[in-house]
mmCIF file of C-alpha atoms in Angstrom:
data_model
loop_
_atom_site.group_PDB
_atom_site.id
_atom_site.type_symbol
_atom_site.label_atom_id
_atom_site.label_comp_id
_atom_site.label_asym_id
_atom_site.label_seq_id
_atom_site.Cartn_x
_atom_site.Cartn_y
_atom_site.Cartn_z
ATOM 1 C CA MET A 467 0.000 0.000 0.000
ATOM 2 C CA THR A 468 1.255 3.480 -0.859
ATOM 3 C CA ASP A 469 2.055 5.602 2.175
ATOM 4 C CA GLU A 470 -0.416 8.509 2.487
ATOM 5 C CA LYS A 471 2.370 11.082 2.786
ATOM 6 C CA ASP A 472 4.262 9.673 -0.186
ATOM 7 C CA SER A 473 1.084 9.848 -2.269
ATOM 8 C CA ARG A 474 1.007 13.629 -1.773
ATOM 9 C CA LEU A 475 4.559 14.157 -2.991
ATOM 10 C CA ALA A 476 5.598 14.838 -6.567
ATOM 11 C CA SER A 477 8.757 13.756 -8.305
ATOM 12 C CA PRO A 478 11.278 16.639 -8.450
ATOM 13 C CA GLN A 479 10.987 16.803 -12.227
ATOM 14 C CA THR A 480 7.314 17.835 -11.990
ATOM 15 C CA ILE A 481 7.820 20.889 -9.737
ATOM 16 C CA SER A 482 8.146 23.969 -11.928
ATOM 17 C CA GLY A 483 6.607 26.496 -9.540
ATOM 18 C CA VAL A 484 6.969 27.180 -5.798
ATOM 19 C CA ILE A 485 4.306 29.165 -3.945
ATOM 20 C CA LEU A 486 5.148 30.487 -0.471
ATOM 21 C CA ASP A 487 3.045 31.922 2.311
ATOM 22 C CA TYR A 488 4.406 34.962 4.170
ATOM 23 C CA GLY A 489 3.293 34.973 7.822
ATOM 24 C CA GLU A 490 5.169 32.449 9.988
ATOM 25 C CA VAL A 491 6.888 31.064 6.879
ATOM 26 C CA LEU A 492 8.940 33.935 5.468
ATOM 27 C CA CYS A 493 8.696 35.827 8.738
ATOM 28 C CA TRP A 494 8.693 34.773 12.369
ATOM 29 C CA ARG A 495 5.631 34.636 14.559
ATOM 30 C CA PRO A 496 4.947 37.932 16.396
ATOM 31 C CA SER A 497 6.390 38.045 19.895
ATOM 32 C CA THR A 498 4.228 37.979 22.988
ATOM 33 C CA GLU A 499 5.775 41.341 23.900
ATOM 34 C CA ALA A 500 4.514 42.940 20.684
ATOM 35 C CA LEU A 501 1.021 41.554 21.197
ATOM 36 C CA ALA A 502 1.027 42.750 24.809
ATOM 37 C CA GLU A 503 1.991 46.252 23.673
ATOM 38 C CA MET A 504 -0.951 46.360 21.281
ATOM 39 C CA ALA A 505 -3.312 45.023 23.933
ATOM 40 C CA GLY A 506 -2.045 47.735 26.277
ATOM 41 C CA ILE A 507 -3.125 50.449 23.836
ATOM 42 C CA PHE A 508 -6.660 49.060 24.131
ATOM 43 C CA GLY A 509 -6.352 48.919 27.910
ATOM 44 C CA ILE A 510 -7.039 45.189 27.974
ATOM 45 C CA ASP A 511 -4.876 42.145 28.698
ATOM 46 C CA GLU A 512 -3.315 40.007 25.985
ATOM 47 C CA ASP A 513 -5.619 37.033 26.673
ATOM 48 C CA THR A 514 -8.623 39.247 25.946
ATOM 49 C CA PHE A 515 -7.045 41.014 22.972
ATOM 50 C CA LEU A 516 -5.637 38.054 21.050
ATOM 51 C CA PRO A 517 -8.904 36.176 20.275
ATOM 52 C CA ILE A 518 -10.493 39.411 19.013
ATOM 53 C CA TYR A 519 -7.426 40.199 16.922
ATOM 54 C CA ARG A 520 -7.351 36.729 15.363
ATOM 55 C CA SER A 521 -11.086 36.517 14.681
ATOM 56 C CA SER A 522 -11.198 39.947 13.034
ATOM 57 C CA ARG A 523 -8.377 39.456 10.523
ATOM 58 C CA ASN A 524 -10.163 37.732 7.646
ATOM 59 C CA PRO A 525 -12.221 40.775 6.538
ATOM 60 C CA TYR A 526 -9.127 42.989 6.873
ATOM 61 C CA ASP A 527 -6.960 40.577 4.877
ATOM 62 C CA ARG A 528 -9.695 40.343 2.229
ATOM 63 C CA GLY A 529 -9.637 44.106 1.784
ATOM 64 C CA ASP A 530 -13.047 44.774 3.329
ATOM 65 C CA PHE A 531 -11.489 47.435 5.596
ATOM 66 C CA ASN A 532 -8.709 49.978 5.202
ATOM 67 C CA GLY A 533 -6.205 50.289 8.043
ATOM 68 C CA HIS A 534 -8.038 53.027 9.950
ATOM 69 C CA ASP A 535 -11.484 51.444 9.716
ATOM 70 C CA TYR A 536 -10.194 48.025 10.731
ATOM 71 C CA TRP A 537 -8.855 49.282 14.065
ATOM 72 C CA VAL A 538 -12.045 51.257 14.714
ATOM 73 C CA GLU A 539 -14.012 48.038 14.139
ATOM 74 C CA LEU A 540 -11.686 46.006 16.365
ATOM 75 C CA ALA A 541 -12.114 48.580 19.132
ATOM 76 C CA ARG A 542 -15.871 48.285 18.754
ATOM 77 C CA GLN A 543 -15.645 44.501 19.115
ATOM 78 C CA ALA A 544 -13.513 44.964 22.222
ATOM 79 C CA SER A 545 -15.998 47.518 23.620
ATOM 80 C CA VAL A 546 -13.206 50.093 23.808
ATOM 81 C CA THR A 547 -13.049 53.726 22.652
ATOM 82 C CA ILE A 548 -9.876 54.364 20.669
ATOM 83 C CA HIS A 549 -8.465 57.787 19.743
ATOM 84 C CA ALA A 550 -7.178 58.600 16.245
ATOM 85 C CA ASN A 551 -3.536 58.963 17.332
ATOM 86 C CA LYS A 552 -3.667 55.500 18.891
ATOM 87 C CA ILE A 553 -4.946 54.040 15.638
ATOM 88 C CA GLU A 554 -1.804 55.193 13.835
ATOM 89 C CA SER A 555 0.318 53.579 16.560
ATOM 90 C CA LEU A 556 -1.602 50.313 16.175
ATOM 91 C CA ARG A 557 -1.160 50.317 12.391
ATOM 92 C CA ARG A 558 2.581 50.841 12.829
ATOM 93 C CA LEU A 559 2.949 48.153 15.515
ATOM 94 C CA ASP A 560 0.911 45.665 13.488
ATOM 95 C CA VAL A 561 3.271 46.029 10.537
ATOM 96 C CA GLN A 562 6.394 45.943 12.701
ATOM 97 C CA MET A 563 5.497 42.741 14.505
ATOM 98 C CA TRP A 564 5.036 40.909 11.197
ATOM 99 C CA SER A 565 8.349 42.191 9.792
ATOM 100 C CA ASN A 566 10.838 39.906 11.549
ATOM 101 C CA VAL A 567 12.020 38.111 8.408
ATOM 102 C CA ASN A 568 13.276 34.524 8.440
ATOM 103 C CA GLN A 569 16.602 34.909 6.621
ATOM 104 C CA GLU A 570 17.013 31.181 5.977
ATOM 105 C CA MET A 571 13.738 31.148 4.087
ATOM 106 C CA THR A 572 14.420 34.253 1.991
ATOM 107 C CA ASP A 573 17.855 32.846 1.118
ATOM 108 C CA TRP A 574 16.162 29.622 -0.008
ATOM 109 C CA LEU A 575 13.692 31.648 -2.069
ATOM 110 C CA ALA A 576 16.558 33.447 -3.818
ATOM 111 C CA ARG A 577 18.232 30.150 -4.708
ATOM 112 C CA ILE A 578 14.999 28.678 -6.064
ATOM 113 C CA HIS A 579 14.424 31.738 -8.213
ATOM 114 C CA SER A 580 18.007 31.748 -9.493
ATOM 115 C CA ARG A 581 17.527 28.179 -10.760
ATOM 116 C CA GLY A 582 14.695 29.260 -13.051
ATOM 117 C CA ILE A 583 11.826 27.834 -11.014
ATOM 118 C CA LYS A 584 8.743 30.045 -11.086
ATOM 119 C CA THR A 585 7.913 31.646 -7.744
ATOM 120 C CA ALA A 586 4.909 33.341 -6.173
ATOM 121 C CA ILE A 587 4.091 34.722 -2.758
ATOM 122 C CA LEU A 588 0.526 33.863 -1.745
ATOM 123 C CA SER A 589 -0.435 35.604 1.462
ATOM 124 C CA ASN A 590 -3.516 36.604 3.381
ATOM 125 C CA MET A 591 -2.162 40.117 3.781
ATOM 126 C CA GLN A 592 -3.836 43.417 4.593
ATOM 127 C CA THR A 593 -3.183 46.673 2.749
ATOM 128 C CA ASP A 594 -0.772 48.279 5.237
ATOM 129 C CA MET A 595 1.441 45.191 5.276
ATOM 130 C CA ALA A 596 1.393 44.760 1.505
ATOM 131 C CA ALA A 597 2.576 48.345 1.065
ATOM 132 C CA HIS A 598 5.273 47.840 3.705
ATOM 133 C CA VAL A 599 6.784 44.685 2.221
ATOM 134 C CA ARG A 600 6.905 46.205 -1.249
ATOM 135 C CA LYS A 601 8.657 49.293 0.055
ATOM 136 C CA ASN A 602 11.136 47.642 2.411
ATOM 137 C CA PHE A 603 11.920 44.039 1.427
ATOM 138 C CA ALA A 604 14.360 43.762 -1.488
ATOM 139 C CA TRP A 605 14.031 39.962 -1.465
ATOM 140 C CA LEU A 606 10.478 40.354 -2.794
ATOM 141 C CA SER A 607 12.108 40.692 -6.238
ATOM 142 C CA HIS A 608 12.790 36.938 -6.113
ATOM 143 C CA PHE A 609 9.073 36.360 -6.570
ATOM 144 C CA ASP A 610 7.827 36.346 -10.138
ATOM 145 C CA TYR A 611 4.315 37.057 -8.858
ATOM 146 C CA GLN A 612 2.907 38.713 -5.742
ATOM 147 C CA ILE A 613 -0.565 37.517 -4.764
ATOM 148 C CA PHE A 614 -2.014 39.372 -1.802
ATOM 149 C CA SER A 615 -5.522 38.663 -0.569
ATOM 150 C CA CYS A 616 -6.377 42.340 -0.003
ATOM 151 C CA GLU A 617 -5.874 42.993 -3.728
ATOM 152 C CA LEU A 618 -7.459 39.805 -5.052
ATOM 153 C CA ARG A 619 -10.343 40.199 -2.573
ATOM 154 C CA ALA A 620 -10.160 36.519 -1.686
ATOM 155 C CA ILE A 621 -8.439 34.763 1.196
ATOM 156 C CA LYS A 622 -7.013 31.316 1.780
ATOM 157 C CA PRO A 623 -8.419 28.703 1.974
ATOM 158 C CA ASP A 624 -10.828 29.840 -0.771
ATOM 159 C CA PRO A 625 -10.120 27.537 -3.763
ATOM 160 C CA ALA A 626 -10.289 30.566 -6.075
ATOM 161 C CA ILE A 627 -7.043 31.968 -4.698
ATOM 162 C CA TYR A 628 -5.161 28.775 -5.518
ATOM 163 C CA ARG A 629 -6.611 28.601 -9.015
ATOM 164 C CA HIS A 630 -5.578 32.206 -9.544
ATOM 165 C CA SER A 631 -2.032 31.366 -8.446
ATOM 166 C CA LEU A 632 -1.833 28.526 -10.937
ATOM 167 C CA SER A 633 -3.221 30.773 -13.657
ATOM 168 C CA VAL A 634 -0.625 33.524 -13.206
ATOM 169 C CA LEU A 635 2.206 30.989 -12.918
ATOM 170 C CA LYS A 636 0.857 29.194 -16.004
ATOM 171 C CA ILE A 637 1.442 25.759 -14.510
ATOM 172 C CA ALA A 638 -0.678 22.704 -13.808
ATOM 173 C CA PRO A 639 -1.566 21.869 -10.181
ATOM 174 C CA ALA A 640 0.775 18.859 -10.169
ATOM 175 C CA GLU A 641 3.670 21.162 -11.112
ATOM 176 C CA ALA A 642 3.163 23.430 -8.075
ATOM 177 C CA LEU A 643 4.570 23.160 -4.558
ATOM 178 C CA PHE A 644 2.890 25.236 -1.841
ATOM 179 C CA VAL A 645 4.348 25.927 1.625
ATOM 180 C CA ASP A 646 2.092 27.342 4.347
ATOM 181 C CA ASP A 647 1.943 27.178 8.153
ATOM 182 C CA ARG A 648 -1.787 26.408 8.397
ATOM 183 C CA GLU A 649 -3.222 22.954 7.867
ATOM 184 C CA GLU A 650 -6.508 24.221 6.423
ATOM 185 C CA ASN A 651 -4.629 26.163 3.743
ATOM 186 C CA ILE A 652 -2.527 23.150 2.825
ATOM 187 C CA GLN A 653 -5.585 20.904 2.622
ATOM 188 C CA ALA A 654 -7.367 23.404 0.360
ATOM 189 C CA ALA A 655 -4.347 23.543 -1.956
ATOM 190 C CA ARG A 656 -4.199 19.755 -2.111
ATOM 191 C CA ALA A 657 -7.905 19.679 -2.949
ATOM 192 C CA VAL A 658 -7.171 21.495 -6.224
ATOM 193 C CA GLY A 659 -4.206 19.209 -6.940
ATOM 194 C CA ILE A 660 -1.285 21.292 -5.623
ATOM 195 C CA HIS A 661 1.464 19.567 -3.633
ATOM 196 C CA GLY A 662 1.550 21.048 -0.153
ATOM 197 C CA ILE A 663 4.041 21.087 2.720
ATOM 198 C CA LEU A 664 2.895 22.249 6.147
ATOM 199 C CA PHE A 665 5.613 24.537 7.510
ATOM 200 C CA GLU A 666 6.625 24.100 11.146
ATOM 201 C CA SER A 667 10.349 24.908 11.023
ATOM 202 C CA VAL A 668 13.179 25.206 8.513
ATOM 203 C CA ALA A 669 14.603 21.883 9.713
ATOM 204 C CA GLN A 670 11.261 20.156 9.143
ATOM 205 C CA LEU A 671 10.925 21.778 5.710
ATOM 206 C CA ARG A 672 14.365 20.483 4.741
ATOM 207 C CA LYS A 673 13.324 16.981 5.748
ATOM 208 C CA ASP A 674 10.055 17.108 3.796
ATOM 209 C CA LEU A 675 11.806 18.510 0.721
ATOM 210 C CA GLN A 676 14.406 15.744 0.912
ATOM 211 C CA GLU A 677 11.632 13.141 1.040
ATOM 212 C CA LEU A 678 10.028 14.841 -1.932
ATOM 213 C CA GLY A 679 13.309 14.747 -3.831
ATOM 214 C CA PHE A 680 13.237 18.495 -4.428
ATOM 215 C CA PRO A 681 16.852 19.384 -5.243
ATOM 216 C CA ILE A 682 17.095 22.866 -3.682
ATOM 217 C CA LEU A 683 17.050 22.778 0.112
ATOM 218 C CA PRO A 684 17.198 25.559 2.693
ATOM 219 C CA ARG A 685 20.746 25.722 4.003
ATOM 220 C CA SER A 686 21.075 24.353 7.511
ATOM 221 C CA GLY A 687 21.578 26.867 10.296
ATOM 222 C CA VAL A 688 20.213 27.901 13.652
ATOM 223 C CA ASP A 689 16.527 27.146 13.435
ATOM 224 C CA GLY A 690 14.680 28.975 16.192
ATOM 225 C CA ASN A 691 11.197 28.797 14.766
ATOM 226 C CA SER A 692 8.588 27.609 17.207
ATOM 227 C CA ARG A 693 4.830 27.131 17.015
ATOM 228 C CA ALA A 694 4.519 27.408 20.774
ATOM 229 C CA ALA A 695 4.719 31.184 20.971
ATOM 230 C CA GLY A 696 1.850 33.600 20.657
#
């Protein structure tokens, strides 16, 4: 009987496009200190703030809100009155805490791109963050295509966002490899025929890529990624 994991893997010759998530794949998870600072602006504790923050992100990532209106809405959900100057601080902190880039992963991206493999970033990303990464991250040039949910007006795991990625890359599902840190996003990609790897750490990604037979591996180094934080 074929092993279930092996059945999801493609031969290296079939992979002509690599699609990467951003949050907690190309960047590290936000620190508890950063989340606590944001919660403090609302005058609530982190345990109260975090569930509201997480549950409110999908409409923001989909582009339903601009940066100002999102934080006004989040304050409403938290039953807190927020002043305009605090909103600008929250927008800045939100971008900063998602900007701690994982250098091992961006180095791997550069090597993939240099070998002629098509590349795309596919991220549930809100407008402030999309503007920030384009302005500040030179490594974004190693992506042939940038697919941000706020611009497409669709978010993972909507099947439409994966079909769009395949369309712009001009590859078949079996030719695509997708790396994301959320199981539901990986399962949705697999449902349309894309090969998916659930990202937990660089070391784990190396292992899964080796099992796949994909020839370009992240270089080994200090791997401090952890799913326990935040």
